[in-house]
Coordinates of C-alpha atoms and ligand atoms in Angstrom, one line a residue:
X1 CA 9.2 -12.8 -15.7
X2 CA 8.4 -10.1 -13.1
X3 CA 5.1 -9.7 -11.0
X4 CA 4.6 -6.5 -12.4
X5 CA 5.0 -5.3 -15.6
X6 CA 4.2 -2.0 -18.2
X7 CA 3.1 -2.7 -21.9
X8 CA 2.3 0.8 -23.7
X9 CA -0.3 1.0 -25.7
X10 CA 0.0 4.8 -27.0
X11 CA 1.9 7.6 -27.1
X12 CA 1.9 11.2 -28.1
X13 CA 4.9 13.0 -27.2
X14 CA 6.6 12.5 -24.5
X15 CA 3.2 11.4 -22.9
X16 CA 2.2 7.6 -23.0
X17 CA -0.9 5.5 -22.1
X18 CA -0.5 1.7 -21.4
X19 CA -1.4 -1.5 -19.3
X20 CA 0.4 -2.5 -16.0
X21 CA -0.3 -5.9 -15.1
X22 CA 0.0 -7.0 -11.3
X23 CA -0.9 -10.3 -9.6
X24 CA -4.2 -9.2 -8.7
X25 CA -5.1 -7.5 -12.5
X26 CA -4.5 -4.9 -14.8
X27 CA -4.4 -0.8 -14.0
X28 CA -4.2 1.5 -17.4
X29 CA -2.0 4.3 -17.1
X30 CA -1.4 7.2 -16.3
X31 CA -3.7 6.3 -13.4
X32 CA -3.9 7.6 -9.6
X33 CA -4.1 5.3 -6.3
X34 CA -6.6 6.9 -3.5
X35 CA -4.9 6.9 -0.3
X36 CA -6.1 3.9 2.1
X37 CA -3.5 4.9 5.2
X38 CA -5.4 2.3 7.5
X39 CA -6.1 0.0 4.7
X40 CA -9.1 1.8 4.0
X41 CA -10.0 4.8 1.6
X42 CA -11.5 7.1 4.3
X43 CA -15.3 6.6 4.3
X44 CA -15.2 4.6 1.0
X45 CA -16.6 0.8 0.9
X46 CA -14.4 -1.5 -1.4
X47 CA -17.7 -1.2 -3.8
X48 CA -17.8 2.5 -3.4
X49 CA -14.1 2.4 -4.4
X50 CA -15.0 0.2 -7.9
X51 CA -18.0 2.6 -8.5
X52 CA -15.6 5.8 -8.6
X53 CA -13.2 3.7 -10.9
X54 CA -10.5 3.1 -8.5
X55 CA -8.4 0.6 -9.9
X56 CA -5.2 0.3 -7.6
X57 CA -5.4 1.5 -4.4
X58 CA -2.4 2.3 -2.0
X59 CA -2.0 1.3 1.4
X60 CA 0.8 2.5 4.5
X61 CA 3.4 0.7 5.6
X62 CA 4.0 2.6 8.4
X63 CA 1.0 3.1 10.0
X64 CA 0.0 -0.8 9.0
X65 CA 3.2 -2.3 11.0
X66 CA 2.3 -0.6 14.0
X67 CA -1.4 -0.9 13.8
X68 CA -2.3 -3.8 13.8
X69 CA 0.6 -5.0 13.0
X70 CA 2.1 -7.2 10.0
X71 CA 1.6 -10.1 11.1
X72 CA -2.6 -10.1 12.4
X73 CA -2.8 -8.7 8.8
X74 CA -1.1 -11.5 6.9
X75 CA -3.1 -13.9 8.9
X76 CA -6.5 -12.0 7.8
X77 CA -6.1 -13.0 4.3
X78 CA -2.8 -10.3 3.6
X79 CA -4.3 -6.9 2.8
X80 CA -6.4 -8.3 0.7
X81 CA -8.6 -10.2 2.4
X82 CA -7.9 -8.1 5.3
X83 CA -9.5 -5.2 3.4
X84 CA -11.7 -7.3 1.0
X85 CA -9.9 -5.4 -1.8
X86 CA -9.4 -8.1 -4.7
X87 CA -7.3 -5.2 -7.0
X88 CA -3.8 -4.4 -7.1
X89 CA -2.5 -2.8 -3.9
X90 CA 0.6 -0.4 -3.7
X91 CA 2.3 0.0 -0.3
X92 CA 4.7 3.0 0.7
X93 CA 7.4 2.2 2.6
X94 CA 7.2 4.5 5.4
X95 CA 10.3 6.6 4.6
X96 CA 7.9 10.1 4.0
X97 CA 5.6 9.2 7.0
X98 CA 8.7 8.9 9.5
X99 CA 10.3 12.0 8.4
X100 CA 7.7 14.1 10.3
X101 CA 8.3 12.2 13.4
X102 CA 12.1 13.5 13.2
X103 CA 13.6 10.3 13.2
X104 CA 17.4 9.2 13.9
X105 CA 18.7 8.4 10.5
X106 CA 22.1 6.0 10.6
X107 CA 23.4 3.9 7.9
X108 CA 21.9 0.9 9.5
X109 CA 18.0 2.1 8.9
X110 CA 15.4 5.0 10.9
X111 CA 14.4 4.7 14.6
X112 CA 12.1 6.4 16.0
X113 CA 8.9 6.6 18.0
X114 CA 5.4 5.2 17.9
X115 CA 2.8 8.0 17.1
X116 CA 0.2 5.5 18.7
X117 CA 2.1 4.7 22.0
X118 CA 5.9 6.2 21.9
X119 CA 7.3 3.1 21.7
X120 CA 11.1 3.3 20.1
X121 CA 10.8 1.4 16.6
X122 CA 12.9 0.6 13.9
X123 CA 12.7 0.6 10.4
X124 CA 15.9 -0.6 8.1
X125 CA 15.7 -1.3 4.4
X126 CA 15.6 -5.0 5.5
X127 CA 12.6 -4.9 7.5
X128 CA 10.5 -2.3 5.4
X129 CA 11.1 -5.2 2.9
X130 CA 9.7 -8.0 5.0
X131 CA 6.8 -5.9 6.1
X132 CA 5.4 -5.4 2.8
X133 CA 5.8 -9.3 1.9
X134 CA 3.8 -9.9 4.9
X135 CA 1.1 -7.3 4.1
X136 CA 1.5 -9.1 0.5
X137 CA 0.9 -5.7 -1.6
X138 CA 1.5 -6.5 -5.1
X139 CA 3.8 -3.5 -5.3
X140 CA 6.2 -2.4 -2.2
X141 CA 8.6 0.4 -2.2
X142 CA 12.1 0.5 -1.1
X143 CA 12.9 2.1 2.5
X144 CA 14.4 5.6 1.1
X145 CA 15.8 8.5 2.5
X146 CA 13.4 11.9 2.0
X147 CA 15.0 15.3 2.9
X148 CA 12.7 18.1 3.5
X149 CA 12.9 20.9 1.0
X150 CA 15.0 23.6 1.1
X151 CA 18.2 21.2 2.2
X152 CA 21.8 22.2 1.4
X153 CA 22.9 20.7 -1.4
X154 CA 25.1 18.3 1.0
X155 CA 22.3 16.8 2.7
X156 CA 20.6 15.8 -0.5
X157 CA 23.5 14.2 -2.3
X158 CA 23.9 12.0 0.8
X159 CA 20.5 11.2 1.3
X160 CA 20.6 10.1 -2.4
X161 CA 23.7 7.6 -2.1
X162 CA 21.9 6.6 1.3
X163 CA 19.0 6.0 -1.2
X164 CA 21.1 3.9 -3.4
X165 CA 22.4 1.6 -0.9
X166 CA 19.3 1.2 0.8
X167 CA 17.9 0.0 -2.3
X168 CA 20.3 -2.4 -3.3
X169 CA 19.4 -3.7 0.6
X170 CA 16.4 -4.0 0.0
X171 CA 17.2 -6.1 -2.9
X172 CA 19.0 -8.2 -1.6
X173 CA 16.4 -8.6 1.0
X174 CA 13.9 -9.3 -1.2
X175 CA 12.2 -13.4 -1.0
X176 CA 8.4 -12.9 -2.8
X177 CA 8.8 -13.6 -6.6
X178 CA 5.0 -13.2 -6.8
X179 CA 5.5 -9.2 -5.3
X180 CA 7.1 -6.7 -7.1
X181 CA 9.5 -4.0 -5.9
X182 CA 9.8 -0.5 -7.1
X183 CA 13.1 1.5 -6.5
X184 CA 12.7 5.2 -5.8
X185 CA 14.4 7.8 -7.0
X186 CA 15.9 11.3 -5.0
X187 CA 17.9 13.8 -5.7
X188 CA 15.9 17.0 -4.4
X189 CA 14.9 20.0 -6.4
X190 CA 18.8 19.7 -8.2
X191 CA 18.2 18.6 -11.6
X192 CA 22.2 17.0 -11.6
X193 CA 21.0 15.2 -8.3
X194 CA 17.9 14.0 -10.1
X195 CA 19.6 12.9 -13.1
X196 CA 22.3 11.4 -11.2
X197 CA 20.1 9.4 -8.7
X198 CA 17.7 8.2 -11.2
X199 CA 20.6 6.9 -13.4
X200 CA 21.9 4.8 -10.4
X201 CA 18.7 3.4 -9.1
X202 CA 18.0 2.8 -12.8
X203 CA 21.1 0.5 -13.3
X204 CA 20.2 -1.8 -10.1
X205 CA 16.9 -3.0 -12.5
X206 CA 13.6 -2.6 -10.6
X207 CA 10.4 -3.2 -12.4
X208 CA 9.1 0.5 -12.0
X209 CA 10.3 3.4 -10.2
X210 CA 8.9 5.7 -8.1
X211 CA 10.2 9.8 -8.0
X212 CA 9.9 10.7 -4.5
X213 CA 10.6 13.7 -2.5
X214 CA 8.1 16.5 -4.6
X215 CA 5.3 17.7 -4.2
X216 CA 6.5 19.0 -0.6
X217 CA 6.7 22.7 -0.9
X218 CA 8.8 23.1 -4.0
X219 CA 7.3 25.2 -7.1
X220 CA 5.6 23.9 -10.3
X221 CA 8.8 24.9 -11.9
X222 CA 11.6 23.1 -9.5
X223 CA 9.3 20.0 -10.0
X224 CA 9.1 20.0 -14.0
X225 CA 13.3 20.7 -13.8
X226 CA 13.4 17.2 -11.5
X227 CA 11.1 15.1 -13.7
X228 CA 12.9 16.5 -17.3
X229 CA 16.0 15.6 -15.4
X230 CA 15.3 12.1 -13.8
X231 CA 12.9 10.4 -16.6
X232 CA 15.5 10.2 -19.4
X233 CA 17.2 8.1 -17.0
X234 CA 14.6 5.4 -16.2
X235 CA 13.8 2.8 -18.9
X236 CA 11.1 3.0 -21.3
X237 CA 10.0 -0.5 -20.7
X238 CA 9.0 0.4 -16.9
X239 CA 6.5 2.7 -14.7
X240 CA 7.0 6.0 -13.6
X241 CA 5.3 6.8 -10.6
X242 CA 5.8 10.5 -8.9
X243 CA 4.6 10.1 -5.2
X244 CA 2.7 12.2 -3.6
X245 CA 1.3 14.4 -6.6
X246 CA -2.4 14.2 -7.0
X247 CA -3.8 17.9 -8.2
X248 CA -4.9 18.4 -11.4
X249 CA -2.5 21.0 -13.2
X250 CA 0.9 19.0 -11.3
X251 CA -0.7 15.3 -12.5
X252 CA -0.6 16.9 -16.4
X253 CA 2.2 18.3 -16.2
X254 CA 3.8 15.1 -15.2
X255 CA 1.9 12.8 -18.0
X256 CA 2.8 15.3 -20.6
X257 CA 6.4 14.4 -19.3
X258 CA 5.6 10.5 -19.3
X259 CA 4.9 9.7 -15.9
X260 CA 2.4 6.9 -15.8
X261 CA 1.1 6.5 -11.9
X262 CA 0.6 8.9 -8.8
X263 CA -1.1 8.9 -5.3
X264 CA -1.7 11.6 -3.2
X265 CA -4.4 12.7 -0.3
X266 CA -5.9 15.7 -2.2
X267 CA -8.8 14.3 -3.4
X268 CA -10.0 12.6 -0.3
X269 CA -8.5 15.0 2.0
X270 CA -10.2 18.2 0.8
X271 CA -13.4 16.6 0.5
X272 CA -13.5 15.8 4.4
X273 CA -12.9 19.7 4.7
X274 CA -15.7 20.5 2.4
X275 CA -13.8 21.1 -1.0
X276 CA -15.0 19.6 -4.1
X277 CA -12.7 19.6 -6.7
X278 CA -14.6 20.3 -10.3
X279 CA -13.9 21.1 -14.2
X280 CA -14.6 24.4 -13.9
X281 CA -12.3 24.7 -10.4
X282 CA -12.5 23.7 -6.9
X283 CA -15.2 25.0 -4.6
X284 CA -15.7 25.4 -0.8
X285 CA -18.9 23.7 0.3
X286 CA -19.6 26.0 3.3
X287 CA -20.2 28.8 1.9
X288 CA -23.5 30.5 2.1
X289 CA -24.0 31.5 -1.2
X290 CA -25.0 27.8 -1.7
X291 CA -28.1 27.5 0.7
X292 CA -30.7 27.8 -1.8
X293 CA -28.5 26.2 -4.5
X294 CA -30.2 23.4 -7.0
X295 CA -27.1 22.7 -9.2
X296 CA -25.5 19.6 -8.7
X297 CA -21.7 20.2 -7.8
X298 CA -20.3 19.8 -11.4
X299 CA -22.4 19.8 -14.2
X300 CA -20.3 17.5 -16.1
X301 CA -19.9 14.6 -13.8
X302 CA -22.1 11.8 -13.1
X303 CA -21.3 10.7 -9.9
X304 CA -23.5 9.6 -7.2
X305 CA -23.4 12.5 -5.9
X306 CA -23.7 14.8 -8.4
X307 CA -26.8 12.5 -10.1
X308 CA -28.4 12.8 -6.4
X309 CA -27.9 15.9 -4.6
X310 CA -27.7 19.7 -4.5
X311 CA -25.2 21.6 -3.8
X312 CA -27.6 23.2 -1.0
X313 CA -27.9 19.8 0.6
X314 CA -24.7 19.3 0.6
X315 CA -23.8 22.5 2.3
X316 CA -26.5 21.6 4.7
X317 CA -24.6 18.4 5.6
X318 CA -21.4 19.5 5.9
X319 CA -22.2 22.6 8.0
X320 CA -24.3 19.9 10.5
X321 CA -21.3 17.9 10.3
X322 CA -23.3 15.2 8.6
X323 CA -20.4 12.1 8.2
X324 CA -22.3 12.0 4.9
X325 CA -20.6 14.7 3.8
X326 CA -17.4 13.5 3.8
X327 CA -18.9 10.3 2.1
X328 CA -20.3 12.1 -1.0
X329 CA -17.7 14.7 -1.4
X330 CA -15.1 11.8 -1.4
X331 CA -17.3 10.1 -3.9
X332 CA -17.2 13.2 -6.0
X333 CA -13.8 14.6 -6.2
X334 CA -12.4 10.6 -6.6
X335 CA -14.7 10.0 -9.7
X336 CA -13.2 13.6 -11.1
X337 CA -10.1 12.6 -10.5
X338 CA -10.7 9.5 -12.4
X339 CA -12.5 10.6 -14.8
X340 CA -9.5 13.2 -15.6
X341 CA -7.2 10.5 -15.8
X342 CA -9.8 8.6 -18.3
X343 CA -9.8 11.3 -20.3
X344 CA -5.6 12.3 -20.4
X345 CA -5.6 7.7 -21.2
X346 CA -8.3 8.9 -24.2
X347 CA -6.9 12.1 -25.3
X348 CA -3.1 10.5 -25.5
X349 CA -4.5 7.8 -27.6
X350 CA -5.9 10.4 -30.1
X351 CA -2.7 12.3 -30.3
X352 CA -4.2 15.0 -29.1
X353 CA -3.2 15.5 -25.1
X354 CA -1.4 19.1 -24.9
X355 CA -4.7 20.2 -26.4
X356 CA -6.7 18.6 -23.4
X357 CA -4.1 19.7 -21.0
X358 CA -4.3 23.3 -22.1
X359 CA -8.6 23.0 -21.9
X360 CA -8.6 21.4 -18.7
X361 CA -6.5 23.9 -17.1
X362 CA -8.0 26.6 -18.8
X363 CA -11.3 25.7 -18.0
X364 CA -10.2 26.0 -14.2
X365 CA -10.7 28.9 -13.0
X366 CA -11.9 28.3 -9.3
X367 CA -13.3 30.8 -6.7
Ligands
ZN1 ZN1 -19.7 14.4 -9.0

């Protein structure tokens, strides 16, 4: 019996619907974690976070092991306690948030330095393991190694053996039976890489697996060639989550291709730079044609902030750098983001999701 497992409950196509079950409850999929870096959604409330219809929310390892530390969080009641957050949480290792700091990669693990005081740290599949047990997500991630896109086809084939030993490391280093651990699978924008790496990671028998390393610059294309490559490697019986994907067109694309989880900033990033994201295609908040404007900022959503408030109000907030701005926009574009997920979940269990996919998209035409 593992800590986390994946019962499916529909499919149509290569697209499926189900139930993953976690020590701290169930998440439907395909679903989407909201980014909480800090162990916080930015300017979302753990209620907030249930009234937008979060239901598994993701947390960084990196950031969380510097600041405050693994251990102060642990004793606070793990994250949580810490974060009064009583659903299933996802860490990341901290692979992708290193890369940017151009850190030395050896066999042995990543060092490099402290964005909040320069220190020299290390991070080795080992420890990224222990971290996460401390922080007590339900789901951690293996320590992999992400290459930047463009690499030479060199540098990706070793980052994806590095990968693979890493993982069985972290394996090996592995003591929670109540946590699970997902492998992760590389292998850059070469579909043989892809289907190569995910067989391998595959074979070593994680509870779910995570396709790293896309949505970083690569076109729509290279990213469906990855996916059709790596998924008819993974088993059936377990989660697919691509990491880092979060817009609307790349998250359908991916379900229609049976990926059951993602996380990405988008929603909550754009909406503290004054973009709402909407069925009919994302607007900018600022601009003036909305002063006088009575329309709430989607017709078809009913979230508190569209139930409440004008788009002229909201333009008025934003442009007065209101911090309730950032507040209802995040409340907005979350709820659409769940609410689109709701409705792939529906719409597979009908048999009738390339027909959604194709009106949602459609439907978006955007400014
Ligand atoms: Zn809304």
């Amino acid at each position: 019996m593992t800590a986390v497992a994946w019962e499916p409950s529909a499919g149509d196509g290569n697209a499926r619907a189900g139930v993953m079950s976690t020590p701290h409850g169930d998440v439907e999929t395909p679903n989407f974690m909201p980014v909480g870096t800090r162990a916080t959604v930015k300017t979302m409330d753990v209620e907030d976070l249930r009234t937008v219809g979060a239901q598994i929310v993701l947390a960084n390892t990196y950031h969380l092991m510097l600041r405050p530390g693994e251990a102060v969080v642990s004793k606070l009641g793990e994250l949580h306690g810490f974060m009064a957050w009583s659903g299933p949480i996802l860490t990341d290792s901290g692979g992708y948030q290193v890369l940017s700091l151009n850190p030395t990669i050896t066999e042995e693990g990543l060092v490099f330095r402290s964005t909040y005081d320069g220190a020299r740290v290390e991070l080795t599949p080992e420890r990224a393991v222990a971290v996460q047990e401390a922080l007590g997500s339900d789901i951690a991630m293996v320590l992999d190694v992400p290459v930047p896109l463009p690499s030479p086809r060199r540098l990706v084939e070793e980052a994806m053996h590095r990968t693979h030993r890493w993982a069985e490391r972290a394996l090996d280093a592995k003591q929670r039976d109540d946590r699970a651990l997902f492998g992760i699978v590389q292998g850059g924008a070469d579909p043989d890489l892809r289907e190569q790496a995910a067989k391998d990671i595959a074979a070593l028998g994680f509870p779910g697996y995570g396709i790293g390393g896309l949505a970083v610059g690569e076109t729509a294309d290279e990213r469906d060639l990855a996916l059709d490559a790596a998924i008819p490697q993974l088993p059936p019986a377990r989660v697919r989550y691509v990491m880092g994907l979060g817009d609307t067109e790349g998250m359908l694309a991916a379900i229609a291709r049976g990926v059951d989880l993602f996380d990405c900033v988008i929603p909550t990033r754009l909406a503290r730079h004054g973009k709402a994201l909407t069925r009919s295609g994302d607007i900018s908040i600022k601009r003036a044609e909305w002063v006088e404007d009575e329309t709430p900022l989607d017709d078809g959503c009913s979230c508190l902030t569209c139930r409440r408030y004008s788009r002229g109000y909201l333009r008025h907030l934003y442009t007065t750098s209101e911090p309730l701005a950032d507040r209802l926009l995040t409340v907005h574009n979350l709820t659409y983001t769940f609410d689109l997920l709701r409705m792939a979940r529906t719409a597979i269990a009908a048999g009738r999701f390339n027909e959604f996919r194709q009106h949602v998209v459609a439907a978006r035409v955007g400014e």
